[in-house]
mmCIF file of C-alpha atoms and ligand atoms in Angstrom:
data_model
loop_
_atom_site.group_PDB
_atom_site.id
_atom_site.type_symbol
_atom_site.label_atom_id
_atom_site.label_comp_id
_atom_site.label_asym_id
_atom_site.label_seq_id
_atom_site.Cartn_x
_atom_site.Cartn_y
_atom_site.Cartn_z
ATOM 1 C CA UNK A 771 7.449 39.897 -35.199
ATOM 2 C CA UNK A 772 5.299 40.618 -32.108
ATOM 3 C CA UNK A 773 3.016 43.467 -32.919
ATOM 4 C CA UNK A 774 2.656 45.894 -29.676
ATOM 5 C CA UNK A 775 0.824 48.535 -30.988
ATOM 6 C CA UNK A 776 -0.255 50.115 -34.381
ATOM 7 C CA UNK A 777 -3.346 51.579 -35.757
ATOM 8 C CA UNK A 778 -5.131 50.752 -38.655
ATOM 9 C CA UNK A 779 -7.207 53.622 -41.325
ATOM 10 C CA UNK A 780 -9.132 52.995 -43.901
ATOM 11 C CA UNK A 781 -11.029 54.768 -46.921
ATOM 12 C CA UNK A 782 -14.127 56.981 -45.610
ATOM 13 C CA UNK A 783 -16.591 58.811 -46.981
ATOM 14 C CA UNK A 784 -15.120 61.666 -49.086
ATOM 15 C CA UNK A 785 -17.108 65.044 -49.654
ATOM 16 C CA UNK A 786 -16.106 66.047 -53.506
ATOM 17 C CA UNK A 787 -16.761 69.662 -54.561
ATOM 18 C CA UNK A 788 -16.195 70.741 -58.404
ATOM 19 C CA UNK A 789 -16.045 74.629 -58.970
ATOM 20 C CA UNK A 790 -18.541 76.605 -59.520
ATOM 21 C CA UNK A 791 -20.285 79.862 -58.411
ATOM 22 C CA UNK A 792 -21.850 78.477 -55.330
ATOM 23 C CA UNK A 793 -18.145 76.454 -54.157
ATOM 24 C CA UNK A 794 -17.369 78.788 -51.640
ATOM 25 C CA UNK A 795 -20.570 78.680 -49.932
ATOM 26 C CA UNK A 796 -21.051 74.629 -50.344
ATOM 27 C CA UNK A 797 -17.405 74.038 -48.965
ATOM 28 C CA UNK A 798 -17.933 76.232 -45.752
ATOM 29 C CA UNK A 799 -21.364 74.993 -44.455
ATOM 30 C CA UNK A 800 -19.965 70.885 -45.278
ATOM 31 C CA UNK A 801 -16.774 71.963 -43.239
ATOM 32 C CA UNK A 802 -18.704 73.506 -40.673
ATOM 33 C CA UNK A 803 -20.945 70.058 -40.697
ATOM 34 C CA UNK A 804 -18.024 67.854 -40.643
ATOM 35 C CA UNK A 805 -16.718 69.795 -37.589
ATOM 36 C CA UNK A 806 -19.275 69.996 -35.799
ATOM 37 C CA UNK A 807 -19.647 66.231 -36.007
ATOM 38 C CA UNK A 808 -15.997 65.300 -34.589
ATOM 39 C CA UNK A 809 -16.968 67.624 -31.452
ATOM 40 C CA UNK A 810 -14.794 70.570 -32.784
ATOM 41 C CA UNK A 811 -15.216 74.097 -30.380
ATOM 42 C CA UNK A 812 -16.698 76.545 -31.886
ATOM 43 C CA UNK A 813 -13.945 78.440 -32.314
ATOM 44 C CA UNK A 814 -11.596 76.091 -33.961
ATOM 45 C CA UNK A 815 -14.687 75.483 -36.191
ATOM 46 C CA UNK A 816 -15.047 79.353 -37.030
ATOM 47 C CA UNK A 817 -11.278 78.832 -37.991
ATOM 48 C CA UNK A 818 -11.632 76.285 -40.157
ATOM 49 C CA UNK A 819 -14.360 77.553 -42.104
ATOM 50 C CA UNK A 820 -12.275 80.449 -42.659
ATOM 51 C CA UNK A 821 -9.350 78.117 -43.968
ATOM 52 C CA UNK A 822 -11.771 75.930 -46.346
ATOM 53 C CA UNK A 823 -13.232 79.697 -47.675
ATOM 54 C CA UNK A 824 -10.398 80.771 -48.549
ATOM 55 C CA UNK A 825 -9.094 77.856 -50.463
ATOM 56 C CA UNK A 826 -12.522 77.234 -52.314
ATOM 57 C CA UNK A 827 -12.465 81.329 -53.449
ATOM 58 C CA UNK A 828 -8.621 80.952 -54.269
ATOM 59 C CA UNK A 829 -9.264 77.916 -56.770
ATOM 60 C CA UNK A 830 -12.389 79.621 -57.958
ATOM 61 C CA UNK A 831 -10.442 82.891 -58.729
ATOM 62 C CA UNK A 832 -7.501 81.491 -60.564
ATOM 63 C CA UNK A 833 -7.519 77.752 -61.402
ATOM 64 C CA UNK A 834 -8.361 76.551 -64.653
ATOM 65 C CA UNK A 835 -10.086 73.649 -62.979
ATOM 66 C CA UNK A 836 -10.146 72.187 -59.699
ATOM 67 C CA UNK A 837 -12.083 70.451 -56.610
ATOM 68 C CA UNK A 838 -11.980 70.564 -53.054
ATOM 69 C CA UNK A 839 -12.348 67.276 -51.242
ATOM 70 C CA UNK A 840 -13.511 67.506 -47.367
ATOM 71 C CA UNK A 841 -13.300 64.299 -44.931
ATOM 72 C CA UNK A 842 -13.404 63.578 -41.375
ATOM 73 C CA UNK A 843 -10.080 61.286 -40.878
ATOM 74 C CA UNK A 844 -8.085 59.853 -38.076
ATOM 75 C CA UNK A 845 -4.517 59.518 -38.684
ATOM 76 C CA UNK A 846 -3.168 57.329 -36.027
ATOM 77 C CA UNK A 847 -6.329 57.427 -34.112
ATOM 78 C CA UNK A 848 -6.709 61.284 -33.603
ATOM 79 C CA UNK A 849 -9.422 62.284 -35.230
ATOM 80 C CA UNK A 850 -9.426 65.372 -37.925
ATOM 81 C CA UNK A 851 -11.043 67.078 -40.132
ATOM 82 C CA UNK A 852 -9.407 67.801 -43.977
ATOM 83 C CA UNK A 853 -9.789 69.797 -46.909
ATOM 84 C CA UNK A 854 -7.738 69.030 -49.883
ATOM 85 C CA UNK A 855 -7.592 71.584 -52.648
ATOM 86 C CA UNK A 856 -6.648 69.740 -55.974
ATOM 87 C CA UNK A 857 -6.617 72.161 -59.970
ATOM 88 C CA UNK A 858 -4.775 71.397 -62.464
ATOM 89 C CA UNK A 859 -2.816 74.582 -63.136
ATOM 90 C CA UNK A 860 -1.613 77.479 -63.494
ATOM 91 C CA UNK A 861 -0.017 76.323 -60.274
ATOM 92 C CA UNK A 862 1.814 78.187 -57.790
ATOM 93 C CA UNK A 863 5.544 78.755 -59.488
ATOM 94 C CA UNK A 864 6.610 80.221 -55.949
ATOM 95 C CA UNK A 865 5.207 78.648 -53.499
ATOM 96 C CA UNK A 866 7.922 80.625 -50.979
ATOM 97 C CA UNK A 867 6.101 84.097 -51.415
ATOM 98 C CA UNK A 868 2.883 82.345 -51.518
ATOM 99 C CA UNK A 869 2.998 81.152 -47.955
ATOM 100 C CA UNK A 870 3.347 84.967 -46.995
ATOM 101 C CA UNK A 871 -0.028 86.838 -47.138
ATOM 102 C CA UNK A 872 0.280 89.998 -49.141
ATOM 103 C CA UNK A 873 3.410 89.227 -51.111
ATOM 104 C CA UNK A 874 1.769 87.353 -54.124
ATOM 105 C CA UNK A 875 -1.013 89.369 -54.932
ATOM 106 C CA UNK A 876 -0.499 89.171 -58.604
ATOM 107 C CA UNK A 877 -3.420 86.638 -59.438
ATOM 108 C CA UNK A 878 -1.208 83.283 -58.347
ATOM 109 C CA UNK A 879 -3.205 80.597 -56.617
ATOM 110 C CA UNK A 880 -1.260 82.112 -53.677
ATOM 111 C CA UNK A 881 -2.871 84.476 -52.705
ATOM 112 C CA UNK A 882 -4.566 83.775 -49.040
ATOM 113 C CA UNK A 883 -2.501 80.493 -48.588
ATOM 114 C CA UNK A 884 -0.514 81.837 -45.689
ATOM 115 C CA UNK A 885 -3.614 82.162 -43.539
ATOM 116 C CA UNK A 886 -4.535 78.536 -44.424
ATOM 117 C CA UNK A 887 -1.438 77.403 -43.529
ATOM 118 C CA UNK A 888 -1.644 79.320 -40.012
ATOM 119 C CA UNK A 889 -5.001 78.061 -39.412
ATOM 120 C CA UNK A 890 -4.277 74.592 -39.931
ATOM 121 C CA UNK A 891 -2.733 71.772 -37.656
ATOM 122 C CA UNK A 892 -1.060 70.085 -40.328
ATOM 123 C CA UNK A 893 -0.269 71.849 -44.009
ATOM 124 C CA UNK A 894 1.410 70.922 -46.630
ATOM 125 C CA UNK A 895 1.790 71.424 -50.172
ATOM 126 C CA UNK A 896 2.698 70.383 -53.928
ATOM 127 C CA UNK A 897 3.056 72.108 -56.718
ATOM 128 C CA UNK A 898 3.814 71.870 -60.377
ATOM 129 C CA UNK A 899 4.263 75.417 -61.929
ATOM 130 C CA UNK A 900 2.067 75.163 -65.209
ATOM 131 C CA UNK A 901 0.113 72.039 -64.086
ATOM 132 C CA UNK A 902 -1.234 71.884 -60.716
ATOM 133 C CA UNK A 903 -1.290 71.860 -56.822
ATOM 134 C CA UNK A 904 -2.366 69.940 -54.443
ATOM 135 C CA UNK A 905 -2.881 71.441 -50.911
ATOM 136 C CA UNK A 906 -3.793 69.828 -47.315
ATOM 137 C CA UNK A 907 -5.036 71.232 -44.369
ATOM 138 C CA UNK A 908 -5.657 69.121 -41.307
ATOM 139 C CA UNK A 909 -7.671 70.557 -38.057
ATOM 140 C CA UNK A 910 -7.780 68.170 -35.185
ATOM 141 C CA UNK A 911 -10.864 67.770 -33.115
ATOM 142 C CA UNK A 912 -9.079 68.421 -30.579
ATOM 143 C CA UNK A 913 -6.386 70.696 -29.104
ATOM 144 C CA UNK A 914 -3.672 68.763 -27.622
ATOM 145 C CA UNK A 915 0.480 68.145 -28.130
ATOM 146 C CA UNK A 916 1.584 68.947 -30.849
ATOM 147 C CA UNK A 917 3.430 65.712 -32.014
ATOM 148 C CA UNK A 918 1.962 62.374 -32.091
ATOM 149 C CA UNK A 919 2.926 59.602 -30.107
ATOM 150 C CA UNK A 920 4.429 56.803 -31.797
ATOM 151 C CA UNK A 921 5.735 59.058 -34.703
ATOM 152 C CA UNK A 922 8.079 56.677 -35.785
ATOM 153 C CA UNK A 923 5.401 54.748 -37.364
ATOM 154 C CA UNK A 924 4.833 54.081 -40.728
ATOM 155 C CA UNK A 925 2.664 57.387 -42.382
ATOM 156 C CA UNK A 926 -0.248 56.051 -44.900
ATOM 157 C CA UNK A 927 -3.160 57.953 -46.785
ATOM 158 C CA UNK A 928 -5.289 57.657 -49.058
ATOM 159 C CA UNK A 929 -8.297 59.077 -51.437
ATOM 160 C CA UNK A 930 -10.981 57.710 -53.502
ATOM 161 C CA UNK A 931 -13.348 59.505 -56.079
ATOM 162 C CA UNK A 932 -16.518 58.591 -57.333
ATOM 163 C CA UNK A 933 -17.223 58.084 -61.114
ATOM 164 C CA UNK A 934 -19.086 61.507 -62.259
ATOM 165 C CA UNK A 935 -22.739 61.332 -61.219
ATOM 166 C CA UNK A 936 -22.014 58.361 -58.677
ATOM 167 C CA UNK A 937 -22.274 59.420 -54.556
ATOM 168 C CA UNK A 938 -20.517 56.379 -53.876
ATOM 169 C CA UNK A 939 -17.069 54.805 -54.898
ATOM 170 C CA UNK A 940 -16.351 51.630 -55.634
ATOM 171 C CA UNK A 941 -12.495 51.694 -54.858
ATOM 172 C CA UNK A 942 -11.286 51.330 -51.468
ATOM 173 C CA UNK A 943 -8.300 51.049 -49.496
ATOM 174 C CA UNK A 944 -7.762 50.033 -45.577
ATOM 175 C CA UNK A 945 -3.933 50.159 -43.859
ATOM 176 C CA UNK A 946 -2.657 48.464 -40.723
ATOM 177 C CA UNK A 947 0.342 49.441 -39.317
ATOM 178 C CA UNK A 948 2.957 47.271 -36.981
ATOM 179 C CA UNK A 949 5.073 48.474 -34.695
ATOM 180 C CA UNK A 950 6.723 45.934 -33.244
ATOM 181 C CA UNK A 951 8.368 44.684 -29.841
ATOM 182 C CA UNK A 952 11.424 44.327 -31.226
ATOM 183 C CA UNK A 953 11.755 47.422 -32.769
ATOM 184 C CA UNK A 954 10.231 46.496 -36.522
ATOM 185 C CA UNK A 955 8.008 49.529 -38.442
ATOM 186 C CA UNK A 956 5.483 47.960 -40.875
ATOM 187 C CA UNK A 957 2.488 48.450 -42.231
ATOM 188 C CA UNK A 958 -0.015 46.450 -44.575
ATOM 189 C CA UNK A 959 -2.140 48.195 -47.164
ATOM 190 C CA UNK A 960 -4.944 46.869 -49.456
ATOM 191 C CA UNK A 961 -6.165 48.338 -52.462
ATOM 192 C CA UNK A 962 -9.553 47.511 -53.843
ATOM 193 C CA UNK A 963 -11.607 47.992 -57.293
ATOM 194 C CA UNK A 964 -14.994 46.704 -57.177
ATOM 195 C CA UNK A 965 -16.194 45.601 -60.633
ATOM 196 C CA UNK A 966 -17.955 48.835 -62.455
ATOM 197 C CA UNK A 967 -19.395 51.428 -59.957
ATOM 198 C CA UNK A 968 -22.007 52.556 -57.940
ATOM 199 C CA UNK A 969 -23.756 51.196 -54.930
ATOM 200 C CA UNK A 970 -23.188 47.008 -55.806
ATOM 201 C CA UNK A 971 -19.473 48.021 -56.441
ATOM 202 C CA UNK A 972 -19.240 49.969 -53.132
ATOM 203 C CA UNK A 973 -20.655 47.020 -51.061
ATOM 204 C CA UNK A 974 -18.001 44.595 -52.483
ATOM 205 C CA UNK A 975 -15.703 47.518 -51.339
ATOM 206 C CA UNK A 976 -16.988 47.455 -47.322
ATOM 207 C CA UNK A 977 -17.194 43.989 -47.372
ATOM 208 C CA UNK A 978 -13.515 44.043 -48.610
ATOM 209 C CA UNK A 979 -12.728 46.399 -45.622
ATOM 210 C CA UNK A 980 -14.625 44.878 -42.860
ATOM 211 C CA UNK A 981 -12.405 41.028 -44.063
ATOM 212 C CA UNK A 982 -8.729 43.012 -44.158
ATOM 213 C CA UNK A 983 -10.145 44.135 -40.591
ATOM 214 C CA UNK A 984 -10.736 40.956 -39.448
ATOM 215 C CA UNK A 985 -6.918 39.595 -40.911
ATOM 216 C CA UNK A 986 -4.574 40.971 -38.840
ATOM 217 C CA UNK A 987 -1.253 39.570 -38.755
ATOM 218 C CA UNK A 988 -1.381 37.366 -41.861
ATOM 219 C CA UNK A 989 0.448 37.683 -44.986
ATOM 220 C CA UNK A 990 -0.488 39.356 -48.242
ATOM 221 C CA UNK A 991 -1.497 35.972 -50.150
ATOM 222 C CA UNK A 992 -3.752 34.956 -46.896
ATOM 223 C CA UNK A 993 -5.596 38.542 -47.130
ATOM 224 C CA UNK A 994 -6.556 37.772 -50.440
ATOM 225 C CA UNK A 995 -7.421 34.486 -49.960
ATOM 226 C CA UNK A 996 -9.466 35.439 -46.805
ATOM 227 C CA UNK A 997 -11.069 38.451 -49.025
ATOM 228 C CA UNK A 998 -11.656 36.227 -52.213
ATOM 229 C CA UNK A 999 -13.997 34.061 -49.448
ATOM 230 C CA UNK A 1000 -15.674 36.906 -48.460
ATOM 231 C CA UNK A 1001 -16.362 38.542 -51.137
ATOM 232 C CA UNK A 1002 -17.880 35.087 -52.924
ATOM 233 C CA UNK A 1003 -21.204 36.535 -54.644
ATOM 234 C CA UNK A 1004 -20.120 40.436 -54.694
ATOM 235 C CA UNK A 1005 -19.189 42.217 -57.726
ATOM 236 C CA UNK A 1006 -15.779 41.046 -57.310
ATOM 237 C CA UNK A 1007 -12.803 43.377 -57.133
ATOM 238 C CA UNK A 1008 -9.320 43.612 -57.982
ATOM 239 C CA UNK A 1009 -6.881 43.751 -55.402
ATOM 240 C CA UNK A 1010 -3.919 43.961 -54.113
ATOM 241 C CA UNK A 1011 -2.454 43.664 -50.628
ATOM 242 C CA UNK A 1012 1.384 44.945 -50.082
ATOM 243 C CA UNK A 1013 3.100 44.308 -46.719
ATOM 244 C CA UNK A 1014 6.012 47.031 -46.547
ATOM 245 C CA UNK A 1015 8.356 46.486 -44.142
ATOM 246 C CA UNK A 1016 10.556 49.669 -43.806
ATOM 247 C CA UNK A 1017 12.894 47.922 -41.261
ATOM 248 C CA UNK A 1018 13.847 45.342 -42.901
ATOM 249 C CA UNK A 1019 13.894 47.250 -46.765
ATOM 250 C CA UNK A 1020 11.438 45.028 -48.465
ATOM 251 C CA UNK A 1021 7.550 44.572 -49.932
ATOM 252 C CA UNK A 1022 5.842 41.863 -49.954
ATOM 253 C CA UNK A 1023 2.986 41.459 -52.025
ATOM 254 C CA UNK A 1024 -0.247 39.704 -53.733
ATOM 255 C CA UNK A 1025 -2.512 41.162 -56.236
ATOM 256 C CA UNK A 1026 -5.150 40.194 -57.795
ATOM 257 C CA UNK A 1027 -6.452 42.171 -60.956
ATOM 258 C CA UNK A 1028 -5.879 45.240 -62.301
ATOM 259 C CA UNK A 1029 -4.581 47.397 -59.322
ATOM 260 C CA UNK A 1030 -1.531 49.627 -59.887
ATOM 261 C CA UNK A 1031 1.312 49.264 -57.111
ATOM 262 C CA UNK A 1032 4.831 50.676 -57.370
ATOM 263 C CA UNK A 1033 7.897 51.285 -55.200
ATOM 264 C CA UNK A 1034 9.019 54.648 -55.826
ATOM 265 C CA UNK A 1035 12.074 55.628 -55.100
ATOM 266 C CA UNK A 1036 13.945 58.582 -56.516
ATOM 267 C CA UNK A 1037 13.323 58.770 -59.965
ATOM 268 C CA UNK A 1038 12.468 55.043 -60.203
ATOM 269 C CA UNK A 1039 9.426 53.177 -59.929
ATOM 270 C CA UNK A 1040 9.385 49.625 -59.403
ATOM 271 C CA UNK A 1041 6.265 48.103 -60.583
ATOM 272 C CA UNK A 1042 4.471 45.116 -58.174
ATOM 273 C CA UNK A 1043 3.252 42.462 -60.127
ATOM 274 C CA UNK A 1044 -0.297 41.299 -60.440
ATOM 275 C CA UNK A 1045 -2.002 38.335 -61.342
ATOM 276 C CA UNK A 1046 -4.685 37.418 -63.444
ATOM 277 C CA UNK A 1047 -8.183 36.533 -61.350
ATOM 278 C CA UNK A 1048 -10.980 38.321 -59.917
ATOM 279 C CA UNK A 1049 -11.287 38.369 -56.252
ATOM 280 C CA UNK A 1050 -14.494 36.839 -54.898
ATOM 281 C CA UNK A 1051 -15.261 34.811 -58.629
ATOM 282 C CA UNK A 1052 -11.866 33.415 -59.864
ATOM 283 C CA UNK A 1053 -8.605 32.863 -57.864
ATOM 284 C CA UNK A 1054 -5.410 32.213 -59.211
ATOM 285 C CA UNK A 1055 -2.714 30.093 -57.894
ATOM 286 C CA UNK A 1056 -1.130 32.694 -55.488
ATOM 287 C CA UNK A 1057 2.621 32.894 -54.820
ATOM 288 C CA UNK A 1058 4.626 35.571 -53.106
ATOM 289 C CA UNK A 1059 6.549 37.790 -54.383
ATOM 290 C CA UNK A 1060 9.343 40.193 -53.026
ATOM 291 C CA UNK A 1061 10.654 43.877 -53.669
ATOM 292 C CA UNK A 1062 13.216 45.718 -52.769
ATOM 293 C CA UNK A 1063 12.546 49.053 -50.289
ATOM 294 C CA UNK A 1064 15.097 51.263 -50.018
ATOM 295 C CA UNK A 1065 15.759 53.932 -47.759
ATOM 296 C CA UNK A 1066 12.973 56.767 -48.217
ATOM 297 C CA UNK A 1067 10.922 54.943 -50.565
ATOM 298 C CA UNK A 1068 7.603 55.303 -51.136
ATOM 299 C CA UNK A 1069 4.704 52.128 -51.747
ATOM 300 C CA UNK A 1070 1.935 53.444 -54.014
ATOM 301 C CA UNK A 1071 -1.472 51.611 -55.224
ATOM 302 C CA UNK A 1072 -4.368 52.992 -56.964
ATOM 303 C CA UNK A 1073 -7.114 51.679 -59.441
ATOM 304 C CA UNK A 1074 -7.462 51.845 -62.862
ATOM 305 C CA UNK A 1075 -9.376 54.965 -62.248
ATOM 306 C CA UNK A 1076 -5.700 56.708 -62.390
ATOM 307 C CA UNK A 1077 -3.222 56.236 -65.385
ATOM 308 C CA UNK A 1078 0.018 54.220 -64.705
ATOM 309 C CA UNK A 1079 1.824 55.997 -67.333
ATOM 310 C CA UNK A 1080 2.957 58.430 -64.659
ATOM 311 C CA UNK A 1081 6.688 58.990 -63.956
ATOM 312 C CA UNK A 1082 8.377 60.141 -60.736
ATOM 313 C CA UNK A 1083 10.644 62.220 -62.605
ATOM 314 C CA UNK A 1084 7.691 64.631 -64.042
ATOM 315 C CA UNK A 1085 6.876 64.892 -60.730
ATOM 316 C CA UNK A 1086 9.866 66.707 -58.711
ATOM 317 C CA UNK A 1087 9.843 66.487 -54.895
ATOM 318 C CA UNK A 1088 6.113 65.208 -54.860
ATOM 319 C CA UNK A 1089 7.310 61.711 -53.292
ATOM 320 C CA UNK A 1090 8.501 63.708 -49.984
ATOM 321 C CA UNK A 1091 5.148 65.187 -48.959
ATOM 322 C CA UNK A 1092 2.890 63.597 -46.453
ATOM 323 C CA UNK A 1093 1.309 60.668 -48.179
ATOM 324 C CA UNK A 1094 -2.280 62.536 -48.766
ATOM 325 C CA UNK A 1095 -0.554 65.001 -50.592
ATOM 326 C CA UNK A 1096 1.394 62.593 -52.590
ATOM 327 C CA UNK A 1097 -2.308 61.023 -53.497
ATOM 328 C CA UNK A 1098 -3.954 63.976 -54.114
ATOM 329 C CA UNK A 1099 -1.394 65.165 -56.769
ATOM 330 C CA UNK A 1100 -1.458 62.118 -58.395
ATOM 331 C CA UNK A 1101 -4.807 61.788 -58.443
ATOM 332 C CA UNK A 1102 -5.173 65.302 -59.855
ATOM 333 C CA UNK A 1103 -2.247 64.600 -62.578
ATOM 334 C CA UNK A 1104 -3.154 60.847 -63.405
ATOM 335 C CA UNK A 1105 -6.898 60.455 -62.855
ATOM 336 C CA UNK A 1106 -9.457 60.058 -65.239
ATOM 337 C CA UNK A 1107 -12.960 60.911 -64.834
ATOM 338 C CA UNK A 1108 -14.562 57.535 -66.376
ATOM 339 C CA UNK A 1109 -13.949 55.479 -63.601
ATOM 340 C CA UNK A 1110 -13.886 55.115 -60.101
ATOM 341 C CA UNK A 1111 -10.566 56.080 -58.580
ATOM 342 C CA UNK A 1112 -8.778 55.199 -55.427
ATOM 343 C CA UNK A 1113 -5.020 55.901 -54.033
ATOM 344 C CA UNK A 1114 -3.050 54.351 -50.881
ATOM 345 C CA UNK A 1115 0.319 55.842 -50.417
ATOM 346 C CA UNK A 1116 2.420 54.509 -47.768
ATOM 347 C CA UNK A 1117 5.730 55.363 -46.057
ATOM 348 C CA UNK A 1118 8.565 55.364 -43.610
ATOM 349 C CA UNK A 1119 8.455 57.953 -40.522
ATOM 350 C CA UNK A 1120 10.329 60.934 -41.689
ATOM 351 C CA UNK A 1121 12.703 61.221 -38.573
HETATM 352 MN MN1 MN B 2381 -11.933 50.682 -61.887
#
């Protein structure tokens, strides 16, 4: 395949904020920072703020628990600011009257979500009545058209969260899609779990980042290799690299560790082997290995920092959403709060 053009996105730095009294406040001036710092008008900043307000006094009103999460991203290039709302119930159980302002005023995380969703570029949302939501809202930095060039590409997001009481995160994740000259749709996705956490377990991460950068156009078991030499006297990580080729209907794959990956499709998960090994201390004998990708289905890695004992069927129409969505309601569902945790979701254009 000839490559002609593609982008590649990567794990950034991720603004966490739990609930409490001062939420509302905290969310709005970081939003307002984060906006100002992509070269956002003022207006469109004012707007935001508004959005990110909102959300923040919504969860604090009626979630049981919750966090925001506030980034500066660049999906395809374009670069954005976004607030995800993540609580673990009661949950929106109609999300239809939600999205209209004034209908659900009866104390349902609802309440205000229409004007997020006006204010926003990009909104979407998941929710499981009883157990949680997770909400996006994207603002680009700029105004411009309204669709994205090359939308046929591959869509892939992700999310890490610190450990409690750690600013930095030792999980990472980095994507590079293909979009090839003769018509192929791609895209190659690493997951990464430095060894414990904290500041020598984030460096093994950007070191991780900065070698899948430099390895374009290899295969899976090459990335690792070329990551296992560069990551020689780090921590050492666990990770795995998945090639998902959505025009052809199959993932390739190498991993390394204990990193999570699964082909969803459906009801079904399909888990992607790992091997034994730490990257950057102890490589096993690599060999490739070959999944199945059907039509609409969805390639999802995360760390240890989640639970794998999660099933697509508790989780009804989550693996449609836009692929942050998808990792911010796992990661609210399946996360645990001893570790590190980190989430790449990747999948086909949705026509
Ligand atoms: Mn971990």
């Amino acid at each position: 395949m000839n490559p002609v053009s593609g982008y590649e996105t990567e794990a950034g730095d991720v603004v966490w904020l739990r609930l409490d009294v001062a939420v509302a406040a905290a969310a709005r001036r970081e939003a307002a920072r984060l906006a100002r710092r992509i070269g956002m008008a003022p207006v469109r900043v004012a707007e935001a703020e508004l959005a990110v307000t909102e959300a923040a006094t919504n969860l604090q009103k009626h979630a049981r628990d919750g966090a925001l999460a506030l980034r500066v991203t660049a999906p395809r290039g374009r670069a954005a600011l976004e607030l995800l709302s993540l609580d673990s119930g009661p949950g929106m159980t109609d999300l239809g009257s939600a999205l209209t302002d004034g209908v659900s005023g009866s104390g349902t995380l609802g309440v205000g979500m229409g004007a997020i969703a006006r204010f926003a570029d990009v909104f979407d949302v998941h929710s499981l009545p009883g157990r949680g939501t997770a909400l996006l809202a994207r603002f680009w930095a700029e105004d411009g058209p309204g669709p994205l060039p090359d939308s046929d590409e591959p869509e892939v997001a992700g999310l890490t969260r610190p450990i409690s009481g750690e600013e930095v995160c030792g999980d990472t994740w980095a994507a590079r899609t293909e979009h090839g000259s003769d018509g192929t749709r791609a895209v190659t996705v690493m997951m990464c779990d430095g060894l414990g956490h904290g500041p020598l377990a984030a460096l093994a991460g950007e070191r991780a980042r900065a070698a899948f950068r430099a390895g374009a156009h290899r295969s899976p078991q090459d990335v690792v290799r070329a990551l296992h030499a560069e990551l020689r006297g780090s921590r050492g990580a666990a990770i795995t690299v998945a090639r998902a080729d959505f025009s052809r209907g199959v993932v390739e794959h190498c991993g390394v560790g204990n990193v999570s990956a699964f082909v969803v499709g459906g009801e079904k998960r399909a888990p992607l082997l790992s091997l034994p090994g730490i990257v950057g201390h102890q490589l096993p004998a690599l060999r490739p290995f070959r999944t199945a990708l059907e039509p609409g289905a969805v390639l999802v890695m995360h760390s240890d920092g989640l639970s794998d004992r999660w099933s697509p069927a508790d989780l009804p129409g989550l693996f449609t959403r836009q692929p942050t969505v998808v990792a911010a309601q796992l990661l609210g569902q399946a996360g645990v709060r001893r570790d590190d945790a980190g989430i790449v979701v990747a999948r086909a254009a949705r026509g």
